[in-house]
Each structure stands twice: as C-alpha cells, then as structure tokens.
Amino acid sequence: MMSTLQDFLSCSDPNVRNVLLGTILLSTSSAMIGVLALLKRKTLISDAIAHAVLPGSCLAFLLTGNKNSIWLIISAFITGWLASIAIDQITTHSKIKLDAAIAIVASIAFGLGSFLLSMLQHNGQAGQGGLKSFLLGSAATLLQEDVVALLWLSGIIIVVLILFFKEFMLIAFDRLFAQSIGLPIKKINFLFTSLMVLAIVIGIRAVGVVLMSAMLITPSTTARFWTGKIAYIMLFAMLIAVFASLVGTFISYTIPSMPTGPWIVVIMSLIAYSSFLVAWCGRIFKKKRINIS
C-alpha cells in the first residue's frame, strides 16, 4: 500500500498526472463558484445548467462530426446559458416558482440530451464513441490537451472571481445598497452566471452531467458547517475539494474499475455528512451545557 501511495504521489505516470491535475483544477474552481452560488441562492440553478450542457455537447458533435474539445465547450456553454435565461424568463413572466422552473428546464434539457445521445449512438456515425461518458464523466480519459484547456479555463474563473469578489459579495448580501452606489448589477450578474456555466461546462468531461452540480454545492455547504466567515468558507471549500480529488483519484488508481468522478463526489458527501453530525452533536452538547448552568 505504501509503495502504491508513493507511486501515486510521485505522478510518474502521465495518465495519473493528467487525471489528478485535471480533477484538482476542476474541483477548486467549482468550489469557489459554489460558495458564491450558495450565498446568491443559485445552487439549484447549477443543476439545470448541468443538465442543459448535455444537448449542447451532442449538438456540437452532430454538427462537426468529431469530439473537438473547443466546439464541445462552446456549444455546451451556449445551451447552459440558454437554460439560465429560460429559468429567469419563466419565473419573471409567469406564476411558476423558481424550484418548479428549474425542474421544468432540467427535465426538458436532459430529455433532449438523452434523445440526441441515443440518436448519435444508433446512427453508426464514426467517432461517436465515448459520448456516453458525458452522463457520469470519465476522468481517466483526460489527455494532456484537456488538462491544458482546464488549466486556462479554471485560471480565468479563479482570476475573475478574485478581481470581482467584493462586487459579487455586495450584490449577494445587499442588492439595494449595491444598486444605490451605482454598481452595474445586471452586468455583474451576467458575469457571474457566465462563470458558473463555464465551471459546469469544463467539469462535464471529468464527472459528468449527473454529478457536476454536486461538485459545486457539496464543498460550499460542508464548509458552512465549520465557519461563518466568507473567506474561511471559501478556503475550507477549496481544501475539501482538493482532498476529495486526491482521495477519489487514488481510489481509482488503486482499483482501476472504480470511476474517478463518482468517487470524488462520494468522498465530498462523506465529509459533508460527517460535518453535519459533528455540528448536530455540538449543538446538542451546547444546549445541555446551557441547561445545566
């Protein structure tokens, strides 16, 4: 076991290096976006966007005939953005509530994506192999060019989040005050939604449509159990994401039949449940101390 761990940490295998670096970049950027989405109460919207990415990826392959990463990302980004616009329009111009609008858009998008995926797999078109991995992801198939793309896109997300962190926080906590001091709220919201869609799009290859929303939501909600300060929530969420990526990738490296993406989500979920139990026991112990005193 120790020799296996040493081989894994040495990253001498290029495949392990690609998978580990790719999942760490993905989980870190997703965790940062997830914290802001949690504060802005947009966590459920990420699930609808993740489901809307699937038809975009299938349409890109249908139009181009190959699995070019650039076209897949562009097409998935467009359909993800259309999903967020659809949710906003439904809630604005009808009596349908946000949760129902998210369910409607997510179900329609996933149904359309499944239909296109099934059509592509049965039409005998060359090069369509591997498209089914968009459902649950396939981090083990990440290539060096995929990691380079992840590096650039994750870097863009992290840099923009750092530059506009104060503006995002101000709008999340006090929208009226932000409007009164002249902040361009619509433009900043547009920027944040674009970053969230981009974070989801780049993660589909690794963890898939079904699990991508968990990559955004789980680290941020788990960190919230341990601290109330925004900076610490962001830090803890990133550490949880990195730790889950390391453990999930190591499990997949040790047992090749185990998929990397789902195991990363499982580790995140175990940390989340453990944090909930610790917080719950802490509240009970605190109440008993108060009653005794």
mmCIF file of C-alpha atoms in Angstrom:
data_model
loop_
_atom_site.group_PDB
_atom_site.id
_atom_site.type_symbol
_atom_site.label_atom_id
_atom_site.label_comp_id
_atom_site.label_asym_id
_atom_site.label_seq_id
_atom_site.Cartn_x
_atom_site.Cartn_y
_atom_site.Cartn_z
ATOM 1 C CA MET A 1 0.000 0.000 0.000
ATOM 2 C CA MET A 2 2.817 2.426 0.867
ATOM 3 C CA SER A 3 4.603 1.731 -2.400
ATOM 4 C CA THR A 4 1.350 2.311 -4.306
ATOM 5 C CA LEU A 5 0.846 5.600 -2.460
ATOM 6 C CA GLN A 6 4.407 6.674 -3.236
ATOM 7 C CA ASP A 7 3.978 5.837 -6.925
ATOM 8 C CA PHE A 8 0.718 7.783 -6.975
ATOM 9 C CA LEU A 9 2.121 10.881 -5.259
ATOM 10 C CA SER A 10 5.194 10.871 -7.479
ATOM 11 C CA CYS A 11 2.912 11.352 -10.528
ATOM 12 C CA SER A 12 5.426 9.466 -12.661
ATOM 13 C CA ASP A 13 2.575 8.032 -14.736
ATOM 14 C CA PRO A 14 1.429 10.704 -17.249
ATOM 15 C CA ASN A 15 -2.159 9.437 -17.102
ATOM 16 C CA VAL A 16 -2.263 9.781 -13.316
ATOM 17 C CA ARG A 17 -0.706 13.226 -13.581
ATOM 18 C CA ASN A 18 -3.318 14.354 -16.111
ATOM 19 C CA VAL A 19 -6.249 12.989 -14.105
ATOM 20 C CA LEU A 20 -5.015 14.341 -10.768
ATOM 21 C CA LEU A 21 -4.189 17.806 -12.075
ATOM 22 C CA GLY A 22 -7.431 17.982 -14.066
ATOM 23 C CA THR A 23 -9.668 16.983 -11.143
ATOM 24 C CA ILE A 24 -7.885 19.362 -8.738
ATOM 25 C CA LEU A 25 -8.290 22.297 -11.146
ATOM 26 C CA LEU A 26 -11.915 21.414 -11.733
ATOM 27 C CA SER A 27 -12.839 20.893 -8.090
ATOM 28 C CA THR A 28 -11.057 24.059 -6.924
ATOM 29 C CA SER A 29 -12.757 26.366 -9.426
ATOM 30 C CA SER A 30 -16.099 24.631 -8.850
ATOM 31 C CA ALA A 31 -15.784 25.039 -5.074
ATOM 32 C CA MET A 32 -15.109 28.779 -5.411
ATOM 33 C CA ILE A 33 -18.093 29.236 -7.725
ATOM 34 C CA GLY A 34 -20.203 27.072 -5.423
ATOM 35 C CA VAL A 35 -19.578 29.320 -2.405
ATOM 36 C CA LEU A 36 -20.848 32.377 -4.286
ATOM 37 C CA ALA A 37 -23.757 30.395 -5.747
ATOM 38 C CA LEU A 38 -24.698 29.343 -2.210
ATOM 39 C CA LEU A 39 -24.621 32.943 -0.973
ATOM 40 C CA LYS A 40 -26.614 34.127 -4.001
ATOM 41 C CA ARG A 41 -29.065 31.210 -3.585
ATOM 42 C CA LYS A 42 -28.384 29.875 -7.065
ATOM 43 C CA THR A 43 -27.228 26.380 -6.154
ATOM 44 C CA LEU A 44 -30.224 24.598 -7.693
ATOM 45 C CA ILE A 45 -29.869 26.555 -10.937
ATOM 46 C CA SER A 46 -26.484 24.897 -11.413
ATOM 47 C CA ASP A 47 -28.231 21.521 -11.636
ATOM 48 C CA ALA A 48 -30.450 22.710 -14.505
ATOM 49 C CA ILE A 49 -27.429 24.204 -16.278
ATOM 50 C CA ALA A 50 -25.521 20.932 -15.887
ATOM 51 C CA HIS A 51 -28.390 19.013 -17.494
ATOM 52 C CA ALA A 52 -28.608 21.584 -20.303
ATOM 53 C CA VAL A 53 -24.945 21.067 -21.160
ATOM 54 C CA LEU A 54 -25.649 17.531 -22.442
ATOM 55 C CA PRO A 55 -27.712 18.520 -25.533
ATOM 56 C CA GLY A 56 -25.141 21.208 -26.326
ATOM 57 C CA SER A 57 -22.339 18.653 -26.381
ATOM 58 C CA CYS A 58 -24.375 16.299 -28.572
ATOM 59 C CA LEU A 59 -25.320 19.100 -30.976
ATOM 60 C CA ALA A 60 -21.654 20.077 -31.323
ATOM 61 C CA PHE A 61 -20.746 16.543 -32.351
ATOM 62 C CA LEU A 62 -23.783 16.330 -34.650
ATOM 63 C CA LEU A 63 -22.723 19.490 -36.495
ATOM 64 C CA THR A 64 -18.951 18.967 -36.587
ATOM 65 C CA GLY A 65 -18.717 15.176 -36.728
ATOM 66 C CA ASN A 66 -15.900 14.937 -34.154
ATOM 67 C CA LYS A 67 -15.312 15.364 -30.415
ATOM 68 C CA ASN A 68 -13.298 18.571 -30.692
ATOM 69 C CA SER A 69 -12.993 19.997 -27.161
ATOM 70 C CA ILE A 70 -13.282 23.626 -28.270
ATOM 71 C CA TRP A 71 -16.555 23.127 -30.144
ATOM 72 C CA LEU A 72 -17.970 20.958 -27.379
ATOM 73 C CA ILE A 73 -17.210 23.651 -24.788
ATOM 74 C CA ILE A 74 -18.648 26.461 -26.944
ATOM 75 C CA SER A 75 -21.853 24.584 -27.756
ATOM 76 C CA ALA A 76 -22.326 23.374 -24.175
ATOM 77 C CA PHE A 77 -21.719 26.908 -22.890
ATOM 78 C CA ILE A 78 -24.434 28.272 -25.189
ATOM 79 C CA THR A 79 -27.051 25.708 -24.159
ATOM 80 C CA GLY A 80 -26.136 26.150 -20.498
ATOM 81 C CA TRP A 81 -26.630 29.891 -20.831
ATOM 82 C CA LEU A 82 -29.957 29.360 -22.623
ATOM 83 C CA ALA A 83 -31.084 27.221 -19.672
ATOM 84 C CA SER A 84 -30.317 30.007 -17.187
ATOM 85 C CA ILE A 85 -32.147 32.533 -19.404
ATOM 86 C CA ALA A 86 -35.134 30.191 -19.694
ATOM 87 C CA ILE A 87 -35.366 29.835 -15.900
ATOM 88 C CA ASP A 88 -35.187 33.597 -15.470
ATOM 89 C CA GLN A 89 -37.868 34.233 -18.118
ATOM 90 C CA ILE A 90 -40.223 31.595 -16.711
ATOM 91 C CA THR A 91 -40.038 32.981 -13.171
ATOM 92 C CA THR A 92 -40.294 36.611 -14.352
ATOM 93 C CA HIS A 93 -43.198 36.301 -16.786
ATOM 94 C CA SER A 94 -45.307 33.605 -15.150
ATOM 95 C CA LYS A 95 -46.606 32.462 -11.775
ATOM 96 C CA ILE A 96 -44.283 29.454 -11.762
ATOM 97 C CA LYS A 97 -41.886 29.445 -8.806
ATOM 98 C CA LEU A 98 -38.129 29.080 -9.097
ATOM 99 C CA ASP A 99 -37.946 25.442 -7.989
ATOM 100 C CA ALA A 100 -40.625 24.416 -10.500
ATOM 101 C CA ALA A 101 -38.925 26.384 -13.291
ATOM 102 C CA ILE A 102 -35.609 24.665 -12.531
ATOM 103 C CA ALA A 103 -37.298 21.248 -12.616
ATOM 104 C CA ILE A 104 -39.007 22.039 -15.941
ATOM 105 C CA VAL A 105 -35.836 23.270 -17.650
ATOM 106 C CA ALA A 106 -33.655 20.479 -16.227
ATOM 107 C CA SER A 107 -36.064 17.703 -17.256
ATOM 108 C CA ILE A 108 -36.592 19.068 -20.768
ATOM 109 C CA ALA A 109 -32.856 19.627 -21.299
ATOM 110 C CA PHE A 110 -31.903 16.179 -20.009
ATOM 111 C CA GLY A 111 -34.633 14.531 -22.072
ATOM 112 C CA LEU A 112 -33.441 16.312 -25.210
ATOM 113 C CA GLY A 113 -29.824 15.445 -24.435
ATOM 114 C CA SER A 114 -30.666 11.767 -23.866
ATOM 115 C CA PHE A 115 -32.600 11.682 -27.137
ATOM 116 C CA LEU A 116 -29.703 13.209 -29.095
ATOM 117 C CA LEU A 117 -27.220 10.909 -27.364
ATOM 118 C CA SER A 118 -29.290 7.846 -28.218
ATOM 119 C CA MET A 119 -29.720 9.027 -31.812
ATOM 120 C CA LEU A 120 -25.968 9.535 -32.228
ATOM 121 C CA GLN A 121 -25.157 6.134 -30.786
ATOM 122 C CA HIS A 122 -27.532 4.317 -33.115
ATOM 123 C CA ASN A 123 -26.824 6.109 -36.378
ATOM 124 C CA GLY A 124 -23.429 4.429 -36.779
ATOM 125 C CA GLN A 125 -21.583 7.722 -37.176
ATOM 126 C CA ALA A 126 -17.823 7.290 -36.821
ATOM 127 C CA GLY A 127 -16.162 8.882 -33.839
ATOM 128 C CA GLN A 128 -19.222 8.984 -31.601
ATOM 129 C CA GLY A 129 -17.697 6.549 -29.116
ATOM 130 C CA GLY A 130 -17.250 7.990 -25.646
ATOM 131 C CA LEU A 131 -20.121 10.462 -25.816
ATOM 132 C CA LYS A 132 -21.994 8.449 -23.197
ATOM 133 C CA SER A 133 -19.257 9.388 -20.716
ATOM 134 C CA PHE A 134 -20.836 12.848 -20.533
ATOM 135 C CA LEU A 135 -23.550 11.324 -18.319
ATOM 136 C CA LEU A 136 -21.256 10.176 -15.491
ATOM 137 C CA GLY A 137 -17.926 11.514 -16.692
ATOM 138 C CA SER A 138 -14.679 9.735 -17.442
ATOM 139 C CA ALA A 139 -11.785 11.484 -15.741
ATOM 140 C CA ALA A 140 -9.459 8.603 -16.612
ATOM 141 C CA THR A 141 -9.639 9.587 -20.288
ATOM 142 C CA LEU A 142 -8.334 13.131 -19.746
ATOM 143 C CA LEU A 143 -5.478 13.900 -22.097
ATOM 144 C CA GLN A 144 -2.737 16.489 -21.810
ATOM 145 C CA GLU A 145 -4.584 18.892 -24.118
ATOM 146 C CA ASP A 146 -7.692 18.524 -21.933
ATOM 147 C CA VAL A 147 -5.648 19.401 -18.855
ATOM 148 C CA VAL A 148 -4.183 22.445 -20.633
ATOM 149 C CA ALA A 149 -7.708 23.612 -21.515
ATOM 150 C CA LEU A 150 -8.806 23.031 -17.921
ATOM 151 C CA LEU A 151 -5.802 24.995 -16.689
ATOM 152 C CA TRP A 152 -6.639 28.019 -18.838
ATOM 153 C CA LEU A 153 -10.382 27.984 -18.194
ATOM 154 C CA SER A 154 -10.037 27.328 -14.448
ATOM 155 C CA GLY A 155 -7.431 30.081 -14.272
ATOM 156 C CA ILE A 156 -9.840 32.501 -15.935
ATOM 157 C CA ILE A 157 -12.580 31.596 -13.457
ATOM 158 C CA ILE A 158 -10.321 31.985 -10.412
ATOM 159 C CA VAL A 159 -8.794 35.284 -11.585
ATOM 160 C CA VAL A 160 -12.195 36.835 -12.384
ATOM 161 C CA LEU A 161 -13.605 35.670 -9.045
ATOM 162 C CA ILE A 162 -10.710 37.299 -7.189
ATOM 163 C CA LEU A 163 -10.998 40.548 -9.154
ATOM 164 C CA PHE A 164 -14.769 40.895 -8.656
ATOM 165 C CA PHE A 165 -15.079 39.175 -5.272
ATOM 166 C CA LYS A 166 -16.199 42.328 -3.413
ATOM 167 C CA GLU A 167 -18.818 43.145 -6.058
ATOM 168 C CA PHE A 168 -20.205 39.608 -6.001
ATOM 169 C CA MET A 169 -20.384 39.670 -2.206
ATOM 170 C CA LEU A 170 -22.044 43.079 -2.086
ATOM 171 C CA ILE A 171 -24.771 42.083 -4.530
ATOM 172 C CA ALA A 172 -25.324 38.772 -2.732
ATOM 173 C CA PHE A 173 -25.794 40.407 0.689
ATOM 174 C CA ASP A 174 -27.297 43.815 -0.108
ATOM 175 C CA ARG A 175 -28.556 44.229 -3.650
ATOM 176 C CA LEU A 176 -30.319 47.536 -2.932
ATOM 177 C CA PHE A 177 -27.186 49.124 -1.467
ATOM 178 C CA ALA A 178 -25.136 47.898 -4.427
ATOM 179 C CA GLN A 179 -27.664 49.489 -6.745
ATOM 180 C CA SER A 180 -27.657 52.747 -4.779
ATOM 181 C CA ILE A 181 -23.873 53.173 -5.124
ATOM 182 C CA GLY A 182 -24.072 52.669 -8.873
ATOM 183 C CA LEU A 183 -22.817 49.110 -9.353
ATOM 184 C CA PRO A 184 -23.863 47.626 -12.725
ATOM 185 C CA ILE A 185 -25.835 44.779 -11.165
ATOM 186 C CA LYS A 186 -27.078 43.255 -14.420
ATOM 187 C CA LYS A 187 -23.585 43.151 -15.895
ATOM 188 C CA ILE A 188 -22.086 41.649 -12.733
ATOM 189 C CA ASN A 189 -24.852 39.032 -12.545
ATOM 190 C CA PHE A 190 -24.231 38.270 -16.226
ATOM 191 C CA LEU A 191 -20.539 37.800 -15.456
ATOM 192 C CA PHE A 192 -21.221 35.504 -12.505
ATOM 193 C CA THR A 193 -23.703 33.381 -14.446
ATOM 194 C CA SER A 194 -21.168 33.076 -17.261
ATOM 195 C CA LEU A 195 -18.513 31.885 -14.796
ATOM 196 C CA MET A 196 -20.919 29.349 -13.284
ATOM 197 C CA VAL A 197 -21.864 27.998 -16.711
ATOM 198 C CA LEU A 198 -18.187 27.814 -17.682
ATOM 199 C CA ALA A 199 -17.286 25.959 -14.471
ATOM 200 C CA ILE A 200 -20.025 23.414 -15.152
ATOM 201 C CA VAL A 201 -19.092 23.010 -18.810
ATOM 202 C CA ILE A 202 -15.430 22.248 -18.145
ATOM 203 C CA GLY A 203 -16.359 19.701 -15.493
ATOM 204 C CA ILE A 204 -18.689 17.587 -17.590
ATOM 205 C CA ARG A 205 -15.823 15.613 -19.154
ATOM 206 C CA ALA A 206 -14.499 14.589 -15.736
ATOM 207 C CA VAL A 207 -17.580 13.983 -13.547
ATOM 208 C CA GLY A 208 -20.498 14.104 -15.980
ATOM 209 C CA VAL A 209 -23.875 15.820 -16.160
ATOM 210 C CA VAL A 210 -25.428 13.926 -13.267
ATOM 211 C CA LEU A 211 -22.727 14.694 -10.691
ATOM 212 C CA MET A 212 -21.496 18.134 -11.727
ATOM 213 C CA SER A 213 -23.922 20.049 -9.506
ATOM 214 C CA ALA A 214 -22.581 18.108 -6.504
ATOM 215 C CA MET A 215 -19.091 19.436 -7.270
ATOM 216 C CA LEU A 216 -20.390 22.978 -6.862
ATOM 217 C CA ILE A 217 -22.784 22.546 -3.951
ATOM 218 C CA THR A 218 -21.198 19.972 -1.616
ATOM 219 C CA PRO A 219 -17.866 21.682 -0.686
ATOM 220 C CA SER A 220 -19.506 25.066 -0.013
ATOM 221 C CA THR A 221 -22.341 23.661 2.109
ATOM 222 C CA THR A 222 -19.883 21.484 4.028
ATOM 223 C CA ALA A 223 -17.586 24.422 4.757
ATOM 224 C CA ARG A 224 -20.596 26.361 6.058
ATOM 225 C CA PHE A 225 -20.872 23.902 8.970
ATOM 226 C CA TRP A 226 -17.404 24.851 10.223
ATOM 227 C CA THR A 227 -17.298 28.643 9.928
ATOM 228 C CA GLY A 228 -19.416 31.692 9.226
ATOM 229 C CA LYS A 229 -16.714 33.899 7.715
ATOM 230 C CA ILE A 230 -16.825 34.112 3.941
ATOM 231 C CA ALA A 231 -13.050 33.958 3.443
ATOM 232 C CA TYR A 232 -12.806 30.823 5.596
ATOM 233 C CA ILE A 233 -15.807 29.221 3.857
ATOM 234 C CA MET A 234 -14.037 29.741 0.536
ATOM 235 C CA LEU A 235 -10.771 28.328 1.894
ATOM 236 C CA PHE A 236 -12.390 25.308 3.540
ATOM 237 C CA ALA A 237 -14.444 24.565 0.414
ATOM 238 C CA MET A 238 -11.291 24.564 -1.715
ATOM 239 C CA LEU A 239 -9.440 22.313 0.757
ATOM 240 C CA ILE A 240 -12.358 19.869 0.855
ATOM 241 C CA ALA A 241 -12.473 19.805 -2.947
ATOM 242 C CA VAL A 242 -8.727 19.204 -3.271
ATOM 243 C CA PHE A 243 -8.760 16.463 -0.602
ATOM 244 C CA ALA A 244 -11.710 14.700 -2.260
ATOM 245 C CA SER A 245 -9.948 14.908 -5.632
ATOM 246 C CA LEU A 246 -6.787 13.361 -4.187
ATOM 247 C CA VAL A 247 -8.610 10.523 -2.424
ATOM 248 C CA GLY A 248 -11.006 9.841 -5.307
ATOM 249 C CA THR A 249 -8.186 9.733 -7.843
ATOM 250 C CA PHE A 250 -6.113 7.481 -5.554
ATOM 251 C CA ILE A 251 -9.006 5.017 -5.194
ATOM 252 C CA SER A 252 -9.417 4.950 -8.967
ATOM 253 C CA TYR A 253 -5.647 4.464 -9.356
ATOM 254 C CA THR A 254 -5.598 1.609 -6.847
ATOM 255 C CA ILE A 255 -8.749 -0.081 -8.213
ATOM 256 C CA PRO A 256 -8.933 0.721 -11.959
ATOM 257 C CA SER A 257 -12.545 -0.465 -12.197
ATOM 258 C CA MET A 258 -13.612 2.337 -9.850
ATOM 259 C CA PRO A 259 -14.587 5.592 -11.685
ATOM 260 C CA THR A 260 -12.795 8.736 -10.532
ATOM 261 C CA GLY A 261 -15.573 11.345 -10.752
ATOM 262 C CA PRO A 262 -18.225 9.470 -8.750
ATOM 263 C CA TRP A 263 -15.671 8.609 -6.066
ATOM 264 C CA ILE A 264 -14.720 12.274 -5.716
ATOM 265 C CA VAL A 265 -18.387 13.084 -5.125
ATOM 266 C CA VAL A 266 -18.703 10.186 -2.649
ATOM 267 C CA ILE A 267 -15.742 11.487 -0.618
ATOM 268 C CA MET A 268 -17.213 15.000 -0.630
ATOM 269 C CA SER A 269 -20.556 13.588 0.528
ATOM 270 C CA LEU A 270 -18.943 11.611 3.358
ATOM 271 C CA ILE A 271 -17.190 14.772 4.563
ATOM 272 C CA ALA A 272 -20.498 16.649 4.337
ATOM 273 C CA TYR A 273 -22.404 14.030 6.377
ATOM 274 C CA SER A 274 -19.609 13.876 8.950
ATOM 275 C CA SER A 275 -19.647 17.682 9.263
ATOM 276 C CA PHE A 276 -23.401 17.634 9.740
ATOM 277 C CA LEU A 277 -23.148 15.034 12.508
ATOM 278 C CA VAL A 278 -20.359 16.954 14.263
ATOM 279 C CA ALA A 279 -22.340 20.207 14.064
ATOM 280 C CA TRP A 280 -25.508 18.473 15.278
ATOM 281 C CA CYS A 281 -23.733 16.835 18.226
ATOM 282 C CA GLY A 282 -22.068 20.166 19.024
ATOM 283 C CA ARG A 283 -25.436 21.940 19.203
ATOM 284 C CA ILE A 284 -26.866 19.246 21.483
ATOM 285 C CA PHE A 285 -23.826 19.429 23.779
ATOM 286 C CA LYS A 286 -24.073 23.246 23.859
ATOM 287 C CA LYS A 287 -27.769 23.120 24.782
ATOM 288 C CA LYS A 288 -27.060 20.655 27.615
ATOM 289 C CA ARG A 289 -24.337 22.916 28.995
ATOM 290 C CA ILE A 290 -26.704 25.892 28.914
ATOM 291 C CA ASN A 291 -29.446 23.920 30.672
ATOM 292 C CA ILE A 292 -27.038 22.684 33.349
ATOM 293 C CA SER A 293 -25.688 26.160 34.051
#
